[in-house]
Amino acid sequence: MMKIGVLGLQGAVREHIRSIEASGAEGIIVKKTAQLEQIDGLIIPGGESTTMRRLINKYEFLEPLRQFGKQGKPIFGTCAGLILLATEIAETTDVHLGSMDMKVVRNAFGRQRESFEADLAIKGVSDAYNAVFIRAPYIAEVGAQTEILAEHQGKIVAAKQGHYLACAFHPELTDDHQLTDHFVKMVEASKKTLAS
Amino acid sequence: MSKVGTDRVKRGMAEMQKGGVIMDVVNAEQAKIAEEAGAVAVMALERVPSDIRAAGGVARMADPTIVEEVMNAVSIPVMAKARIGHIVEARILESMGVDYIDESEVLTPADDIYHIKKDGYTVPFVCGCRDLGEATRRIGEGASMLRTKGEPGTGNIVEAVSHMRQVQAQIRRLMNMADDEVMVYAKENGAPYELLLQIREEGRLPVVNFAAGGIATPADAALMMQLGADGVFVGSGVFKSDSPEKFARSIVEATTHYDDYQLIGEISKGLGTAMPGIEMSTLTPETRMQDRSQ
């Protein structure tokens, strides 16, 4: 069985574990860097990106997370996780993991009262996916290697680059596990490639 | 089609705060200290609970200027308090774009019987609770997040512990009940029957439940997490301590690693004096904030 970690410093950790298990993989809450060695793929959950980054620094997670990705192991960033994966963040010079070639805008759809649910078409995943956006970011620009998977109101809200996957919404908050399922398949494929 | 203000969007916002610390702040400078320390949100108010307690009189919604100043200062979510039952204070805060409203017993209630019917708002609400009856009544009215009431502004954790234990114990009792016992339990506790059935089925509340009211040290925060809190509100505990920056950072860390005692020991060293505390038995009935609403 695939072992998929959820970075458990802060945020919607339990919901992602539930979604991973529903997709037929084993979910592991990752709080220490040593645990990265036990897992085949990692989800960076939604939460407060500023808070998560502080805790990532505090516990020296940044370099181990970058290395995890560089080994070819898949990482899926949702909402705050998407911000952490990006190579460029609007209105700041901060870069966190910098693993996916894209420019993101934080809280791009507005404050909490503007948070919304919408049906999305996600390329290769679903024609009508119920996506929950909470103080969500969007992707303003993508690099040549980054594939756009979904858009809402003309803004990019999901993308993929090799073994990296990112979305601006919260797949863990609904019972539709198709996107997590898609990630589990990416992890299975990478495990085969890495083993050969 | 996109829909705003759905239960999923409002409750989901609180889910994103899990494992985090929400700090009371009274100006932009404190808000920045809180954000820098790793707070997941700030609560903008005119005075922290211990000062409200000391000042006496009627405590109301903060001056909108303060709330606005805090909203402009940080990128993390900003919460603000409205008086219990004060529909207009809540609508004002909603119109300002505040991210969460705390319908709070820390302020003097505007209505001594009814709470706000919160499901009609786009902005989500958090409310205090001491037991499962209170918790489910607030959810029934539309609260998207709960917190223990504790006894605000005392720096004394005993009431928050009691309230968290009470809710958890009642959920366990409910899960062991026979089908035909639930209705009477609903009647005895003034709890909406359908919500009890849902909680019994899922084994937990349908919204997150944070700890609040009396948290003064990193160890207090970790204690509440161990008792099953989803996160922590710190009111007077940070900015009434000797060194707010250090206290803020340590409370955030202790909340993340609530079962790493060695680490909590390390971060508790040389913190300086915590906020002054108040023993419960010295409080007169009219100064007990938790009893201001049911």
XYZ file of C-alpha atoms in Angstrom:
490
model
C 0.000 0.000 0.000
C 1.209 3.538 -0.796
C 2.227 5.562 2.226
C 1.235 9.204 1.870
C 2.222 11.793 4.424
C 0.355 14.962 5.375
C 2.546 17.762 6.699
C 1.059 18.079 10.187
C 2.382 21.374 11.513
C -0.937 23.209 11.275
C -4.178 23.143 9.282
C -6.646 20.614 7.864
C -4.569 17.508 8.525
C -7.198 15.014 9.716
C -9.424 15.620 6.658
C -6.588 14.866 4.239
C -5.807 11.632 6.085
C -9.463 10.640 5.729
C -9.361 11.426 2.003
C -6.092 9.487 1.496
C -7.578 6.460 3.251
C -10.732 6.714 1.134
C -8.460 6.565 -1.924
C -6.950 3.279 -0.740
C -3.578 4.478 0.573
C -2.167 4.758 4.077
C -2.147 8.283 5.591
C 0.647 9.377 7.920
C 0.798 12.664 9.844
C 4.308 14.096 9.392
C 5.545 16.256 12.268
C 9.268 15.415 12.200
C 11.669 15.513 9.230
C 12.789 11.902 9.805
C 9.290 10.734 8.894
C 9.802 11.895 5.290
C 11.901 8.776 4.706
C 8.951 6.511 5.466
C 6.580 7.955 2.866
C 6.119 7.713 -0.921
C 4.337 11.043 -1.410
C 3.400 14.126 0.586
C 0.406 16.452 0.868
C 0.971 19.984 2.136
C -2.466 20.909 3.497
C -4.478 24.095 3.712
C -4.001 26.299 6.752
C -2.339 29.635 7.289
C 0.667 29.798 4.942
C 2.450 32.413 7.098
C 2.107 30.218 10.192
C 3.123 27.067 8.357
C 6.212 28.719 6.920
C 7.253 29.864 10.399
C 6.904 26.334 11.743
C 8.705 24.889 8.685
C 11.653 27.178 9.470
C 11.542 26.479 13.174
C 11.749 22.723 12.680
C 14.133 22.940 9.720
C 11.725 21.317 7.280
C 12.440 23.530 4.276
C 15.524 21.792 2.867
C 14.300 18.230 3.625
C 11.005 19.064 1.850
C 12.872 20.424 -1.210
C 15.058 17.303 -1.254
C 11.994 15.072 -0.942
C 10.671 16.625 -4.154
C 14.047 16.517 -5.907
C 14.232 12.748 -5.314
C 11.201 12.525 -7.606
C 8.686 11.855 -4.840
C 5.322 13.531 -5.543
C 4.091 16.534 -3.535
C 0.525 17.849 -3.608
C -0.053 21.358 -2.229
C -3.594 22.508 -1.444
C -4.409 26.189 -0.800
C -1.644 27.251 1.615
C 0.308 24.252 0.260
C 0.068 25.704 -3.262
C 1.597 28.952 -2.002
C 4.443 27.028 -0.350
C 5.203 25.200 -3.638
C 5.359 28.279 -5.886
C 8.539 29.854 -7.270
C 7.037 33.340 -7.027
C 4.512 35.005 -4.710
C 2.976 38.356 -5.670
C 3.753 41.389 -3.492
C 6.593 39.679 -1.646
C 10.092 38.455 -2.343
C 9.479 35.391 -0.120
C 9.783 31.996 -1.748
C 9.163 28.836 0.260
C 9.845 25.465 -1.431
C 10.005 27.035 -4.896
C 9.340 23.649 -6.520
C 6.674 24.570 -9.080
C 7.259 27.151 -11.759
C 4.315 29.490 -11.162
C 3.447 32.893 -9.736
C 0.693 32.898 -7.131
C -1.422 35.612 -5.507
C -2.429 35.153 -1.858
C -6.033 35.706 -0.643
C -6.708 36.474 -4.279
C -10.486 36.044 -4.271
C -10.941 38.307 -1.226
C -11.563 37.864 2.472
C -13.615 35.151 4.190
C -17.018 36.616 3.209
C -15.992 36.194 -0.456
C -15.040 32.520 0.094
C -17.164 30.222 -2.088
C -17.998 26.800 -3.502
C -18.072 26.220 -7.268
C -18.244 23.384 -9.791
C -15.040 22.981 -11.766
C -13.825 20.948 -14.687
C -10.422 19.486 -13.783
C -8.500 18.110 -16.746
C -8.046 14.363 -16.497
C -9.874 14.204 -13.161
C -13.493 15.353 -13.298
C -16.003 17.323 -15.409
C -17.916 18.668 -12.411
C -15.881 18.823 -9.262
C -17.337 20.562 -6.190
C -14.460 22.801 -5.129
C -14.376 24.730 -1.824
C -12.367 27.984 -1.916
C -11.487 29.556 1.454
C -9.565 32.845 1.408
C -8.012 31.120 -1.565
C -5.013 32.033 -3.678
C -4.888 31.666 -7.454
C -2.102 31.097 -9.946
C -1.405 34.241 -11.965
C 1.205 32.783 -14.353
C 2.702 29.380 -15.063
C 6.056 28.420 -16.567
C 6.511 26.386 -19.753
C 6.707 23.093 -17.856
C 3.595 23.687 -15.766
C 0.308 22.318 -17.073
C -2.961 24.106 -16.247
C -5.585 21.664 -14.948
C -8.457 23.945 -13.941
C -9.616 27.537 -14.144
C -12.379 29.494 -12.416
C -13.548 32.916 -13.619
C -10.503 32.972 -15.886
C -8.082 32.366 -13.002
C -5.875 29.279 -12.787
C -6.830 27.213 -9.730
C -5.131 23.850 -10.332
C -1.867 22.902 -12.054
C 0.632 20.082 -12.441
C 4.345 20.014 -13.164
C 5.851 16.551 -13.418
C 5.394 14.974 -9.997
C 4.111 18.198 -8.393
C 0.376 18.888 -8.106
C -1.245 22.032 -6.698
C -4.762 23.405 -6.250
C -6.148 26.600 -4.742
C -9.188 24.870 -3.220
C -9.768 22.216 -0.538
C -10.291 18.679 -1.887
C -10.248 17.371 1.704
C -13.431 19.208 2.744
C -15.851 17.238 0.560
C -16.609 13.563 0.030
C -15.426 13.768 -3.584
C -12.039 12.057 -3.440
C -11.271 12.116 -7.196
C -8.416 14.612 -6.958
C -6.750 12.833 -4.018
C -7.261 9.620 -5.988
C -5.445 11.226 -8.908
C -2.547 12.099 -6.579
C -2.406 8.562 -5.178
C -2.050 7.329 -8.795
C 0.802 9.815 -9.346
C 2.504 8.387 -6.251
C 2.039 4.808 -7.490
C 3.531 5.719 -10.872
C 6.517 7.491 -9.300
C 7.193 4.588 -6.970
C 7.407 2.264 -9.991
C 9.714 4.669 -11.844
C 11.943 5.245 -8.823
C 12.217 1.494 -8.185
C 13.279 0.693 -11.753
C -22.222 28.992 -10.369
C -20.386 29.910 -7.229
C -22.016 30.126 -3.796
C -20.747 32.179 -0.854
C -21.512 31.711 2.861
C -22.275 27.969 2.702
C -21.814 25.814 5.832
C -18.868 24.136 4.155
C -17.131 27.433 3.437
C -17.829 28.820 6.929
C -16.934 25.661 8.863
C -14.020 24.980 6.507
C -12.449 28.321 7.406
C -12.273 27.151 11.043
C -10.837 23.796 9.931
C -7.888 25.703 8.427
C -7.164 27.227 11.831
C -6.734 23.830 13.509
C -3.617 23.220 15.530
C -3.112 26.967 15.704
C -3.295 29.851 18.141
C -5.634 32.844 17.817
C -4.452 35.871 19.781
C -6.294 38.896 21.181
C -4.786 42.179 19.987
C -5.755 45.803 20.574
C -3.735 47.557 17.851
C -1.715 47.066 14.650
C 1.569 46.723 16.509
C 0.303 43.809 18.632
C -1.286 42.232 15.541
C 2.109 42.223 13.813
C 3.782 40.658 16.855
C 1.099 37.940 16.856
C 1.470 37.264 13.119
C 5.251 37.190 13.394
C 5.004 34.696 16.275
C 2.942 32.340 14.100
C -0.648 33.051 15.186
C -3.204 31.649 12.703
C -5.549 34.599 13.293
C -5.967 37.612 15.521
C -8.982 38.841 17.479
C -9.209 42.625 17.239
C -10.698 44.265 20.306
C -10.552 47.465 22.319
C -9.343 45.883 25.547
C -8.162 42.387 26.421
C -10.478 40.458 28.785
C -8.465 41.124 31.950
C -8.702 44.880 31.297
C -12.430 44.580 30.561
C -12.761 42.787 33.902
C -10.786 45.515 35.675
C -12.659 48.378 34.011
C -16.145 47.056 34.756
C -19.160 48.797 33.220
C -20.517 47.847 29.792
C -18.120 46.296 27.274
C -19.149 46.748 23.622
C -17.907 45.971 20.102
C -14.526 47.626 19.476
C -14.265 50.955 17.682
C -14.280 50.022 13.953
C -11.083 52.088 13.544
C -9.173 49.533 15.649
C -10.601 46.609 13.692
C -9.745 48.312 10.400
C -6.220 49.127 11.572
C -5.634 45.486 12.496
C -7.120 44.261 9.177
C -4.704 46.513 7.303
C -1.705 45.418 9.351
C -1.753 41.622 8.834
C -2.463 39.049 6.123
C -3.749 36.363 8.520
C -7.538 36.313 9.203
C -8.983 38.915 11.556
C -11.781 38.114 13.991
C -13.752 40.588 16.091
C -16.244 40.364 18.950
C -19.900 41.384 18.915
C -22.131 41.424 21.993
C -24.401 38.395 22.434
C -27.657 39.067 20.582
C -26.421 42.336 19.074
C -27.533 41.863 15.473
C -26.335 45.311 14.393
C -22.798 45.034 15.822
C -22.507 41.724 13.973
C -23.775 43.226 10.692
C -21.342 46.142 11.027
C -18.421 43.752 11.458
C -19.654 41.656 8.522
C -19.911 44.756 6.316
C -16.326 45.678 7.225
C -15.120 42.334 5.899
C -14.048 40.835 9.234
C -13.242 37.140 8.652
C -14.938 35.675 11.749
C -17.250 37.097 14.426
C -17.034 35.983 18.041
C -20.479 36.357 19.619
C -18.848 36.664 22.995
C -19.733 36.628 26.672
C -16.564 38.672 27.262
C -18.625 41.665 26.134
C -21.755 42.658 28.053
C -24.713 40.810 26.454
C -27.139 42.989 24.473
C -29.863 40.350 24.743
C -30.268 38.327 27.932
C -32.358 35.602 26.292
C -31.606 35.221 22.589
C -28.403 34.711 20.665
C -27.993 35.952 17.097
C -29.458 33.682 14.437
C -26.131 33.193 12.778
C -27.030 31.066 9.761
C -28.341 34.128 7.922
C -24.885 35.708 7.744
C -22.199 35.265 5.101
C -19.489 35.737 7.725
C -18.959 32.737 10.037
C -19.383 32.916 13.830
C -17.588 31.362 16.785
C -19.404 30.995 20.137
C -18.510 29.831 23.628
C -19.856 26.665 25.270
C -19.574 24.902 28.628
C -21.396 21.687 27.770
C -22.961 19.759 24.903
C -26.329 21.463 25.306
C -24.822 24.898 24.887
C -22.571 23.658 22.058
C -25.439 22.199 20.036
C -27.730 25.183 20.636
C -25.059 27.463 19.198
C -24.506 25.136 16.214
C -28.280 25.044 15.773
C -28.301 28.851 15.556
C -25.583 28.658 12.903
C -22.235 28.901 14.724
C -19.471 27.480 12.489
C -16.891 27.137 15.247
C -16.982 26.656 19.018
C -14.663 27.415 21.894
C -14.822 26.674 25.579
C -15.959 29.672 27.591
C -13.501 29.119 30.406
C -13.378 32.191 32.598
C -11.906 34.989 30.468
C -9.284 37.382 31.772
C -8.409 35.312 34.838
C -5.254 33.516 33.655
C -6.781 30.515 35.425
C -7.175 27.409 33.259
C -9.528 25.492 35.578
C -12.812 26.509 33.926
C -11.610 25.880 30.357
C -10.467 22.405 31.444
C -13.821 21.723 33.041
C -15.749 22.874 29.941
C -13.600 20.882 27.499
C -13.872 17.743 29.645
C -17.614 18.185 30.019
C -18.248 18.400 26.244
C -15.981 15.409 25.534
C -17.527 13.317 28.318
C -21.035 14.072 27.091
C -20.109 13.070 23.522
C -18.775 9.748 24.854
C -21.944 9.203 26.897
C -24.088 10.001 23.868
C -22.204 7.475 21.739
C -23.017 4.729 24.228
C -26.716 5.531 24.393
C -29.459 3.301 23.080
C -31.628 4.804 20.308
C -34.540 5.403 22.635
C -32.467 7.316 25.191
C -31.395 10.166 22.902
C -34.685 12.096 22.903
C -34.768 12.362 26.694
C -31.101 13.382 26.699
C -32.004 16.102 24.171
C -34.794 17.315 26.445
C -32.687 17.281 29.604
C -29.827 19.182 27.986
C -31.843 21.534 25.798
C -29.970 20.111 22.815
C -31.378 19.875 19.248
C -32.271 16.195 18.717
C -31.138 15.950 15.073
C -27.723 17.379 15.940
C -27.308 14.863 18.769
C -28.048 12.044 16.333
C -25.402 13.367 13.947
C -22.803 13.720 16.720
C -23.625 10.229 17.991
C -23.131 8.833 14.483
C -19.825 10.633 13.803
C -18.413 10.544 17.331
C -17.531 14.223 17.240
C -18.940 17.726 16.919
C -19.673 18.862 13.346
C -17.535 21.993 13.882
C -14.121 22.564 15.449
C -13.901 23.315 19.167
C -11.035 25.509 20.393
C -9.982 26.159 23.979
C -10.421 29.657 25.405
C -10.703 31.481 28.699
C -7.732 31.344 31.060
C -4.771 30.147 28.958
C -1.642 31.857 30.356
C 1.374 29.596 29.632
C 2.694 27.247 26.902
C 1.904 24.319 29.215
C -1.718 25.532 29.531
C -2.043 25.538 25.738
C -0.574 22.017 25.467
C -2.883 20.803 28.253
C -5.951 21.972 26.346
C -4.710 20.304 23.134
C -4.258 17.035 25.023
C -7.788 17.275 26.334
C -8.994 17.359 22.727
C -9.076 21.049 21.781
C -8.638 21.694 18.039
C -6.628 24.844 18.757
C -6.274 27.644 21.262
C -7.450 31.219 21.833
C -5.171 33.330 24.005
C -6.766 36.488 25.328
C -4.868 38.352 27.979
C -2.162 35.654 28.261
C 0.173 37.123 25.639
C 0.048 40.882 25.981
C -0.381 40.896 29.783
C 2.780 38.829 30.240
C 6.290 40.183 30.840
C 7.533 39.477 27.319
C 4.713 39.209 24.757
C 6.977 38.164 21.841
C 8.441 35.235 23.762
C 5.104 34.145 25.221
C 3.432 34.333 21.816
C 6.112 32.219 20.120
C 6.243 29.650 22.920
C 2.476 29.225 23.073
C 2.393 28.619 19.295
C 5.111 25.977 19.581
C 3.562 24.258 22.570
C 0.267 24.057 20.660
C 1.932 22.401 17.637
C 3.967 19.940 19.697
C 1.604 19.467 22.620
C 2.911 15.992 23.414
C 6.639 16.805 23.246
C 7.312 17.530 26.920
C 11.022 18.044 26.565
C 10.415 20.724 23.951
C 7.699 22.425 26.019
C 10.116 22.389 28.968
C 12.789 24.056 26.842
C 10.536 26.804 25.514
C 9.145 27.459 28.997
C 12.591 28.376 30.364
C 13.146 31.993 31.338
C 9.888 33.244 29.870
C 9.412 35.760 32.639
C 6.232 36.237 34.604
C 2.927 35.125 33.120
C -0.133 37.344 33.455
C -1.394 37.727 37.032
C -4.051 35.112 37.819
C -7.340 35.148 39.698
C -8.641 32.304 41.873
C -12.235 31.344 40.959
C -13.616 31.441 44.504
C -12.732 35.137 44.757
C -15.015 36.008 41.817
C -18.457 37.265 42.740
C -21.381 35.832 40.701
C -21.869 39.051 38.712
C -18.231 39.019 37.565
C -18.384 35.488 36.149
C -18.479 36.108 32.384
C -19.260 32.478 31.534
C -22.656 32.693 33.275
C -23.823 35.627 31.153
C -25.415 33.397 28.533
C -26.930 29.940 28.224
